[in-house]
Structures are given as structure tokens and as C-alpha cells.
CSV table of C-alpha atoms and ligand atoms in Angstrom, one decimal:
chain,number,residue,atom,x,y,z
A,1,MET,CA,29.0,-19.4,14.8
A,2,GLY,CA,29.4,-20.3,11.8
A,3,GLU,CA,30.4,-18.6,8.4
A,4,ILE,CA,27.9,-17.0,6.4
A,5,ARG,CA,27.3,-17.7,3.0
A,6,CYS,CA,23.7,-18.1,1.7
A,7,ILE,CA,21.0,-15.1,3.4
A,8,GLY,CA,17.4,-15.7,2.8
A,9,VAL,CA,15.3,-12.9,2.5
A,10,LEU,CA,11.0,-12.6,2.7
A,11,THR,CA,8.5,-10.2,3.8
A,12,SER,CA,5.4,-10.8,6.2
A,13,GLY,CA,2.6,-9.8,7.4
A,14,GLY,CA,0.7,-6.7,6.0
A,15,ASP,CA,2.2,-5.5,2.6
A,16,SER,CA,4.2,-2.1,3.0
A,17,PRO,CA,5.6,0.6,0.1
A,18,GLY,CA,9.1,0.1,0.3
A,19,MET,CA,9.2,-3.7,0.6
A,20,ASN,CA,10.6,-4.2,-2.6
A,21,ALA,CA,13.4,-1.9,-2.1
A,22,ALA,CA,14.1,-3.3,1.1
A,23,ILE,CA,14.8,-6.7,-0.6
A,24,ARG,CA,16.6,-5.0,-3.7
A,25,ALA,CA,19.1,-3.7,-1.4
A,26,VAL,CA,19.5,-6.6,0.8
A,27,THR,CA,20.0,-8.9,-2.1
A,28,ARG,CA,22.6,-6.1,-4.1
A,29,ALA,CA,24.2,-5.5,-0.6
A,30,SER,CA,24.6,-9.5,0.0
A,31,ILE,CA,25.8,-10.3,-3.8
A,32,TYR,CA,28.6,-7.2,-3.4
A,33,ASN,CA,30.3,-9.2,-0.4
A,34,GLY,CA,29.8,-12.0,-2.2
A,35,ILE,CA,27.2,-13.7,-0.6
A,36,GLU,CA,24.3,-16.1,-2.2
A,37,VAL,CA,20.6,-14.9,-2.2
A,38,LYS,CA,17.4,-16.7,-1.9
A,39,GLY,CA,14.2,-14.7,-1.8
A,40,ILE,CA,11.0,-17.0,0.5
A,41,VAL,CA,7.7,-16.4,-1.0
A,42,ARG,CA,4.9,-15.7,0.8
A,43,GLY,CA,6.6,-14.9,4.0
A,44,TYR,CA,7.0,-17.9,6.7
A,45,LYS,CA,3.8,-20.1,4.7
A,46,GLY,CA,6.8,-20.5,2.3
A,47,LEU,CA,9.1,-21.2,4.4
A,48,ILE,CA,7.2,-24.4,5.4
A,49,THR,CA,6.2,-25.5,1.7
A,50,GLY,CA,9.6,-24.7,0.4
A,51,GLU,CA,8.8,-22.0,-1.7
A,52,VAL,CA,12.2,-20.7,-2.3
A,53,VAL,CA,13.9,-18.6,-5.3
A,54,SER,CA,17.6,-17.5,-6.1
A,55,LEU,CA,17.9,-13.9,-6.2
A,56,LYS,CA,20.2,-12.5,-8.6
A,57,THR,CA,21.4,-8.9,-9.4
A,58,GLN,CA,18.5,-8.8,-12.2
A,59,ASP,CA,16.1,-10.0,-10.1
A,60,VAL,CA,15.4,-7.1,-8.6
A,61,SER,CA,16.1,-4.9,-11.3
A,62,ASN,CA,13.3,-1.9,-11.7
A,63,ILE,CA,11.4,-2.8,-8.3
A,64,VAL,CA,12.6,0.1,-6.1
A,65,GLN,CA,10.1,1.9,-7.8
A,66,ARG,CA,7.8,-0.3,-6.7
A,67,GLY,CA,4.8,-0.8,-4.5
A,68,GLY,CA,3.7,-3.9,-2.7
A,69,THR,CA,6.3,-6.9,-2.3
A,70,ILE,CA,7.5,-9.0,-5.5
A,71,LEU,CA,8.2,-11.7,-2.4
A,72,LYS,CA,4.4,-11.7,-1.5
A,73,THR,CA,3.4,-12.3,1.7
A,74,ALA,CA,1.5,-14.0,4.1
A,75,ARG,CA,0.2,-14.5,8.0
A,76,SER,CA,0.8,-17.4,8.6
A,77,ALA,CA,-0.9,-19.5,11.4
A,78,GLU,CA,0.7,-22.7,10.9
A,79,PHE,CA,4.2,-21.2,11.2
A,80,GLN,CA,3.0,-20.6,15.1
A,81,THR,CA,2.7,-24.4,15.4
A,82,GLY,CA,6.2,-26.3,16.3
A,83,GLU,CA,5.6,-28.6,13.5
A,84,GLY,CA,5.0,-25.6,11.4
A,85,MET,CA,8.6,-24.2,12.4
A,86,GLN,CA,9.9,-27.8,11.9
A,87,THR,CA,9.1,-27.8,8.8
A,88,ALA,CA,10.7,-24.3,8.2
A,89,TRP,CA,13.5,-25.3,9.4
A,90,GLN,CA,14.1,-28.1,6.9
A,91,THR,CA,13.9,-25.8,4.0
A,92,MET,CA,16.5,-23.6,5.6
A,93,GLN,CA,18.8,-26.5,6.2
A,94,ARG,CA,18.1,-28.1,2.6
A,95,GLU,CA,18.2,-25.0,0.9
A,96,GLY,CA,21.6,-24.2,2.3
A,97,ILE,CA,20.4,-20.4,4.1
A,98,ASP,CA,22.2,-19.8,7.1
A,99,ALA,CA,20.9,-16.3,7.9
A,100,LEU,CA,17.7,-14.5,7.6
A,101,VAL,CA,16.4,-11.3,7.0
A,102,VAL,CA,12.5,-10.6,7.9
A,103,ILE,CA,10.6,-7.8,6.5
A,104,GLY,CA,7.2,-7.2,8.2
A,105,GLY,CA,5.3,-5.7,11.6
A,106,ASN,CA,5.5,-6.6,15.3
A,107,GLY,CA,3.7,-10.1,14.6
A,108,SER,CA,6.3,-11.3,11.7
A,109,LEU,CA,9.5,-9.9,13.6
A,110,SER,CA,8.3,-11.6,16.8
A,111,GLY,CA,8.2,-14.8,14.8
A,112,ALA,CA,11.5,-14.5,13.5
A,113,ARG,CA,13.1,-13.8,17.0
A,114,GLU,CA,11.3,-17.2,18.3
A,115,PHE,CA,11.7,-19.5,15.3
A,116,ALA,CA,15.8,-18.1,16.2
A,117,GLY,CA,15.5,-18.7,19.4
A,118,VAL,CA,14.3,-22.3,18.5
A,119,TYR,CA,16.8,-23.4,16.1
A,120,ASP,CA,19.8,-21.1,17.1
A,121,PHE,CA,20.7,-19.1,13.6
A,122,PRO,CA,21.2,-15.5,12.9
A,123,VAL,CA,18.3,-13.2,12.2
A,124,VAL,CA,18.0,-9.5,11.6
A,125,GLY,CA,14.6,-7.9,11.0
A,126,LEU,CA,14.0,-5.0,9.2
A,127,PRO,CA,10.4,-2.8,10.2
A,128,GLY,CA,8.3,-2.9,7.0
A,129,THR,CA,5.0,-1.9,8.1
A,130,ILE,CA,2.6,1.3,7.2
A,131,ASP,CA,1.9,1.4,10.8
A,132,ASN,CA,5.1,2.5,12.2
A,133,ASP,CA,4.4,0.9,15.8
A,134,LEU,CA,8.0,-0.3,15.9
A,135,TYR,CA,10.1,0.2,19.2
A,136,GLY,CA,13.4,2.2,18.1
A,137,THR,CA,13.3,3.4,15.4
A,138,ASP,CA,11.6,7.2,14.4
A,139,VAL,CA,10.0,5.5,10.6
A,140,THR,CA,8.8,2.3,9.7
A,141,ILE,CA,9.1,1.3,5.6
A,142,GLY,CA,5.8,2.3,4.1
A,143,TYR,CA,5.0,4.7,7.1
A,144,ASP,CA,5.7,7.7,4.9
A,145,THR,CA,4.0,6.5,1.6
A,146,ALA,CA,0.9,5.9,3.9
A,147,LEU,CA,0.7,9.4,5.1
A,148,ASN,CA,1.2,10.9,1.8
A,149,THR,CA,-2.1,9.0,0.6
A,150,ILE,CA,-3.9,10.2,3.5
A,151,MET,CA,-2.8,13.3,3.2
A,152,GLU,CA,-3.7,13.4,-0.5
A,153,ALA,CA,-7.3,11.6,0.1
A,154,THR,CA,-7.7,14.4,3.1
A,155,ASP,CA,-7.2,16.9,0.8
A,156,LYS,CA,-9.8,15.8,-1.8
A,157,ILE,CA,-12.4,15.2,0.5
A,158,ARG,CA,-11.8,18.8,2.4
A,159,ASP,CA,-13.0,20.4,-1.4
A,160,THR,CA,-16.4,18.4,0.1
A,161,ALA,CA,-16.6,18.9,3.6
A,162,SER,CA,-16.0,22.6,3.2
A,163,SER,CA,-18.5,23.0,0.5
A,164,HIS,CA,-21.3,21.5,2.5
A,165,ASP,CA,-20.6,22.6,5.4
A,166,ARG,CA,-20.1,19.1,6.7
A,167,LEU,CA,-18.1,17.4,9.8
A,168,PHE,CA,-15.8,14.2,8.2
A,169,PHE,CA,-14.8,11.1,10.4
A,170,ILE,CA,-11.9,9.9,7.9
A,171,GLU,CA,-10.8,6.7,9.1
A,172,VAL,CA,-7.1,5.6,8.5
A,173,MET,CA,-5.5,2.6,9.2
A,174,GLY,CA,-2.4,1.6,12.4
A,175,ARG,CA,-3.8,-1.4,14.0
A,176,ASP,CA,-3.8,-0.2,17.5
A,177,ALA,CA,-1.6,2.8,17.0
A,178,GLY,CA,-2.2,6.6,16.3
A,179,PHE,CA,0.6,7.8,13.9
A,180,LEU,CA,-1.0,7.5,10.8
A,181,ALA,CA,-3.9,9.4,12.5
A,182,LEU,CA,-2.4,12.1,14.3
A,183,ASP,CA,0.8,13.0,11.3
A,184,GLY,CA,-1.7,12.2,8.9
A,185,ALA,CA,-4.1,15.4,10.7
A,186,ILE,CA,-1.3,17.7,10.7
A,187,ALA,CA,-0.3,17.4,7.6
A,188,ALA,CA,-3.7,17.9,6.2
A,189,GLY,CA,-4.2,20.4,8.4
A,190,ALA,CA,-7.6,18.5,9.9
A,191,GLU,CA,-9.2,19.8,13.4
A,192,GLY,CA,-8.8,17.1,14.9
A,193,ALA,CA,-7.2,13.8,15.6
A,194,ILE,CA,-8.6,10.8,17.5
A,195,ILE,CA,-6.1,8.2,18.7
A,196,PRO,CA,-6.2,5.0,20.7
A,197,GLU,CA,-3.6,6.1,23.1
A,198,ILE,CA,-5.2,8.8,25.0
A,199,ALA,CA,-8.8,7.4,24.3
A,200,THR,CA,-9.5,5.5,27.7
A,201,GLU,CA,-8.2,8.9,29.1
A,202,VAL,CA,-10.8,11.7,27.6
A,203,ASP,CA,-14.3,11.2,25.6
A,204,GLN,CA,-11.4,12.5,22.7
A,205,LEU,CA,-15.1,13.8,20.8
A,206,ALA,CA,-17.0,15.3,23.9
A,207,ASP,CA,-13.5,17.5,24.2
A,208,LEU,CA,-13.4,17.9,20.6
A,209,ILE,CA,-16.5,19.5,20.2
A,210,GLN,CA,-16.5,21.2,23.7
A,211,ASN,CA,-13.3,23.1,22.4
A,212,GLY,CA,-15.6,24.4,19.6
A,213,PHE,CA,-14.0,23.1,16.9
A,214,ARG,CA,-16.1,24.9,14.7
A,215,LYS,CA,-15.3,28.3,16.0
A,216,SER,CA,-14.4,29.7,12.8
A,217,LYS,CA,-15.4,27.2,10.7
A,218,LYS,CA,-18.4,25.7,9.1
A,219,SER,CA,-16.6,22.2,7.7
A,220,SER,CA,-14.2,19.9,10.0
A,221,ILE,CA,-12.6,16.7,9.4
A,222,VAL,CA,-11.3,15.0,12.5
A,223,LEU,CA,-9.0,12.1,11.2
A,224,VAL,CA,-9.8,9.0,13.1
A,225,ALA,CA,-7.8,5.3,14.1
A,226,GLU,CA,-9.2,2.5,13.0
A,227,SER,CA,-8.5,1.0,16.6
A,228,GLU,CA,-11.8,-0.7,18.2
A,229,ILE,CA,-11.2,1.1,21.2
A,230,THR,CA,-11.6,4.9,19.4
A,231,GLY,CA,-15.1,3.4,18.4
A,232,GLY,CA,-14.0,3.8,15.0
A,233,ALA,CA,-15.3,7.0,12.3
A,234,MET,CA,-18.8,4.8,12.2
A,235,GLY,CA,-18.9,4.5,15.7
A,236,LEU,CA,-18.0,8.0,15.9
A,237,ALA,CA,-20.4,9.5,13.1
A,238,GLU,CA,-23.3,6.9,15.4
A,239,ARG,CA,-22.4,9.0,18.7
A,240,VAL,CA,-22.5,12.3,16.5
A,241,LYS,CA,-26.3,11.5,15.3
A,242,THR,CA,-27.5,11.3,18.5
A,243,GLU,CA,-25.4,13.6,20.7
A,244,TYR,CA,-24.8,16.7,18.4
A,245,PRO,CA,-27.5,16.0,15.6
A,246,GLN,CA,-26.7,19.6,14.8
A,247,TYR,CA,-23.9,18.5,12.9
A,248,ASP,CA,-24.2,16.8,9.1
A,249,VAL,CA,-21.8,14.5,9.7
A,250,ARG,CA,-20.4,11.3,6.7
A,251,VAL,CA,-18.0,8.9,7.1
A,252,THR,CA,-14.9,7.2,4.7
A,253,ILE,CA,-13.1,4.7,5.7
A,254,LEU,CA,-9.5,4.8,3.3
A,255,GLY,CA,-8.7,1.4,4.2
A,256,HIS,CA,-6.6,-0.2,1.6
A,257,ILE,CA,-5.1,2.4,-0.6
A,258,GLN,CA,-3.0,3.7,2.4
A,259,ARG,CA,-0.9,0.1,1.7
A,260,GLY,CA,-0.8,0.5,-2.1
A,261,GLY,CA,1.3,2.7,-4.8
A,262,SER,CA,4.7,3.5,-5.3
A,263,PRO,CA,6.9,4.4,-2.4
A,264,THR,CA,7.8,8.2,-1.5
A,265,ALA,CA,11.3,9.4,-2.0
A,266,ASN,CA,11.8,8.6,1.4
A,267,ASP,CA,10.7,5.3,2.1
A,268,ARG,CA,13.0,4.1,-0.9
A,269,ILE,CA,15.8,5.4,1.2
A,270,VAL,CA,14.9,4.1,4.0
A,271,ALA,CA,14.1,1.1,2.9
A,272,SER,CA,17.6,1.2,0.7
A,273,ARG,CA,19.6,2.0,4.3
A,274,MET,CA,18.2,-0.5,6.1
A,275,GLY,CA,18.0,-3.1,3.7
A,276,ALA,CA,22.1,-2.4,3.3
A,277,ALA,CA,22.6,-2.5,7.0
A,278,ALA,CA,20.8,-5.7,7.4
A,279,VAL,CA,23.3,-7.3,5.4
A,280,THR,CA,26.3,-5.6,7.6
A,281,ALA,CA,24.9,-6.6,10.7
A,282,LEU,CA,24.6,-10.3,9.8
A,283,LEU,CA,28.8,-9.8,8.5
A,284,ASP,CA,29.2,-8.2,11.8
A,285,GLY,CA,28.0,-11.0,13.8
A,286,GLN,CA,25.0,-9.5,15.2
A,287,ARG,CA,21.7,-11.4,15.5
A,288,ASN,CA,18.4,-11.1,16.7
A,289,VAL,CA,18.5,-7.2,16.2
A,290,MET,CA,16.1,-5.2,14.3
A,291,ILE,CA,17.2,-2.1,11.8
A,292,GLY,CA,15.9,1.0,12.7
A,293,ILE,CA,16.8,4.4,12.1
A,294,GLU,CA,17.0,6.9,14.9
A,295,ASN,CA,18.1,11.1,14.6
A,296,ARG,CA,19.1,9.8,11.1
A,297,GLN,CA,21.5,7.7,12.3
A,298,ILE,CA,21.3,3.6,11.6
A,299,VAL,CA,20.9,1.8,14.9
A,300,TYR,CA,20.6,-1.8,16.2
A,301,VAL,CA,17.4,-2.7,18.3
A,302,PRO,CA,17.8,-5.9,20.6
A,303,PHE,CA,14.3,-7.5,19.3
A,304,SER,CA,13.8,-7.8,23.1
A,305,LYS,CA,13.4,-4.0,23.0
A,306,ALA,CA,12.0,-3.3,19.4
A,307,LEU,CA,8.9,-6.0,20.4
A,308,HIS,CA,8.3,-5.4,24.1
A,309,MET,CA,8.6,-1.7,24.4
A,310,ASP,CA,5.4,0.2,22.9
A,311,LYS,CA,6.6,3.2,20.9
A,312,GLU,CA,5.8,6.4,22.8
A,313,ILE,CA,3.3,8.9,20.6
A,314,ASP,CA,4.2,12.7,20.9
A,315,ARG,CA,0.9,13.8,22.7
A,316,ASP,CA,2.5,17.6,21.8
A,317,LYS,CA,0.9,16.7,18.2
A,318,LEU,CA,-2.3,16.9,20.1
A,319,ASP,CA,-1.3,20.3,20.7
A,320,ILE,CA,-0.6,21.4,17.5
A,321,ILE,CA,-4.0,20.4,16.3
A,322,LYS,CA,-5.8,22.3,18.7
A,323,THR,CA,-4.2,25.1,18.0
A,324,LEU,CA,-3.6,25.0,14.8
A,325,SER,CA,-7.0,24.1,13.7
A,326,ILE,CA,-8.9,27.4,15.7
B,1,F6P,O1,-0.3,-3.6,9.7
B,1,F6P,C1,-0.9,-3.4,8.7
B,1,F6P,C2,-2.3,-3.0,8.6
B,1,F6P,O2,-2.6,-2.6,6.6
B,1,F6P,C3,-3.1,-2.5,9.6
B,1,F6P,O3,-2.8,-0.5,9.7
B,1,F6P,C4,-4.4,-3.3,9.1
B,1,F6P,O4,-5.3,-3.0,11.0
B,1,F6P,C5,-3.7,-4.2,8.8
B,1,F6P,O5,-2.6,-4.3,8.2
B,1,F6P,C6,-5.2,-5.0,8.2
B,1,F6P,O6,-4.5,-6.3,7.6
B,1,F6P,P1,-5.0,-6.9,6.6
B,1,F6P,O7,-4.9,-6.2,5.1
B,1,F6P,O8,-5.2,-8.7,6.8
B,1,F6P,O9,-6.8,-6.7,6.4
């Protein structure tokens, strides 16, 4: 394996708070180790179009606290074609990039794995997604900030729910994973969470209502994961209107507010540790791994595991919500 003299870094897929802290960490840890850093603009798209910038220490000043990504991000269909990947590889060669750090979610890291598989070069991934759906890491970069946003929004909606004795469905992001809904419900003291992981096993809405989630309360808040499998907040509200017309039901879809904003201290720390670990991993000769954090320790998760195993949701948390919402 050749010596690594220049590391390329890119963000791909949906932006998440803390991506900037990760870019900063990759940049500074590389420079600290005497390695040149290049930022690729707009993810894989930028590799195809050749949008590459040199990153120096001062280029990543004053960004640890900023949401979004200074490198911009995109989802590139072209990169998934053989031709697109070849053009991306030509850019890497032209720019003298020996190794890549890819910050993104499942799709982005899968792209990295395939790319490195075809052209045989070192790549390390950082889990950058608010969804927290990557196997092998307790947290992903952006999850904590999104969770706090959900908690704050739910706190506000509770004022109206309780003033009007209403049932609110609050739809949160997560794609096909229920982590945000589940942890958001606990953090905000919601009466229920409806998540895709168990949607095919039980009728969660009927369960909630039959278990008397209004035994001692006149209002209730249920966090719903956006997945089609749950029916989404709109679908559930429609069901309530016909099956349980006694409830005054309302829907709030939080949407992209969950992706933005200044990262929490936790996300900044996670991103900084992971970014530095990515550089160490590359210098240690590791490749095809995702950096994770498990039990507070940095771990190196082979892509084959991180991308092909399902991260299990903690079902005990549903019991906690039920127990605490009486
Ligand atoms: O993966 C992050 C995420 O925010 C998901 O939770 C959501 O389903 C999706 O991205 C939305 O993507 P877009 O911003 O492209 O609409």
C-alpha cells in the first residue's frame, strides 16, 4: 500500500449537525500529521465535476459550531454508474488524493465501499446522519442535535395539546428507523411512539388507545416515525378520525427543522473524536471501515458489518414510555 500524502474529505447525503466539526477534525488532524487535505464540494457529485478545494487550518476556523456542511452535500445518481465512478477516480488521481474520508449515512458509505472496491484505495467512513441507523455505533453525528430539536418542538406543542385537550401526532424524521421517535418521546415525556421496527407486528395505534393512554390525562402526544410502514402522522390521524372520533386530533410534521441548527456539545465532541480517529485509522493502514463509538470508546467497524447489519432498536424503551405516561 502506498504512502498517504493527501486525504480527500467529502460530505454526502442529507446534511447533519456536526458535519462541520467532523470536517474540521479531519482537516486539522491531517495537517497535524503532516498530510495535505483536500475538500470535495457537493459530495460524489463534486468528485465527478472536479470541484475540489485545498483545506488549510484557517479554512476550517469558526465552523465547529455551525450546522449544515461547508463542503455542501448532494445525492448523486451519476456516481452510481460505472462511468460516473471512473470520472470520480480520474479526479482523485489528478488531484493527488490518496485516501478518502466520507461523512454520510448508509447510502453514502455504501457508495464509498463500492468505489474503494473497484479502484482499490483506502477509504474510511464517518457516520453522519440524524437517523442514527448505522450498525456498530451507539450514535451518529447529528443525532443528538436532532433529538434536542424534537424535544424542544414537542415541549412547545404540548402547551397547545393540553390547553385544548387534544391528541397530537408529531411526525419526526428517521427514514425507516424509529430511533428519533423513540428517544424523542422519552425525552419529551410523550404518551407514545409509533415506530417502523414493530409496525408489522402490532397495531400500535389500537394498542395505545386500548391501553388507555388517556386514563388520567385529557391530552396526549404521540411521536410517529415518518416511514411509510407506520402510515405516518397523517395516515394515523385519518384513522383516528374514523375509528376513534371522540378525539380532537391534530398533526405536526417537523420536517427539515430537525436537520439544521448549531450542533450540541455531544455532537461536536462525537464529530471531533471520529474525525481525528479517521485520520489515525488511515495512517495505521486501516481501510473500508466506519468509525463508531461504542460504550464511549472509538471502534472501527468494517463496512461489511456497518452497512449490512440492522441496528437494533431498544424495545424496552417502549415499555418505559408506557410506564411513565400513566
Ligand atoms: O437521512 C436523513 C433524512 O433527513 C431522513 O431522516 C429523511 O427521510 C431524509 O433524509 C430526507 O431527505 P431530503 O432532505 O432529501 O428530503
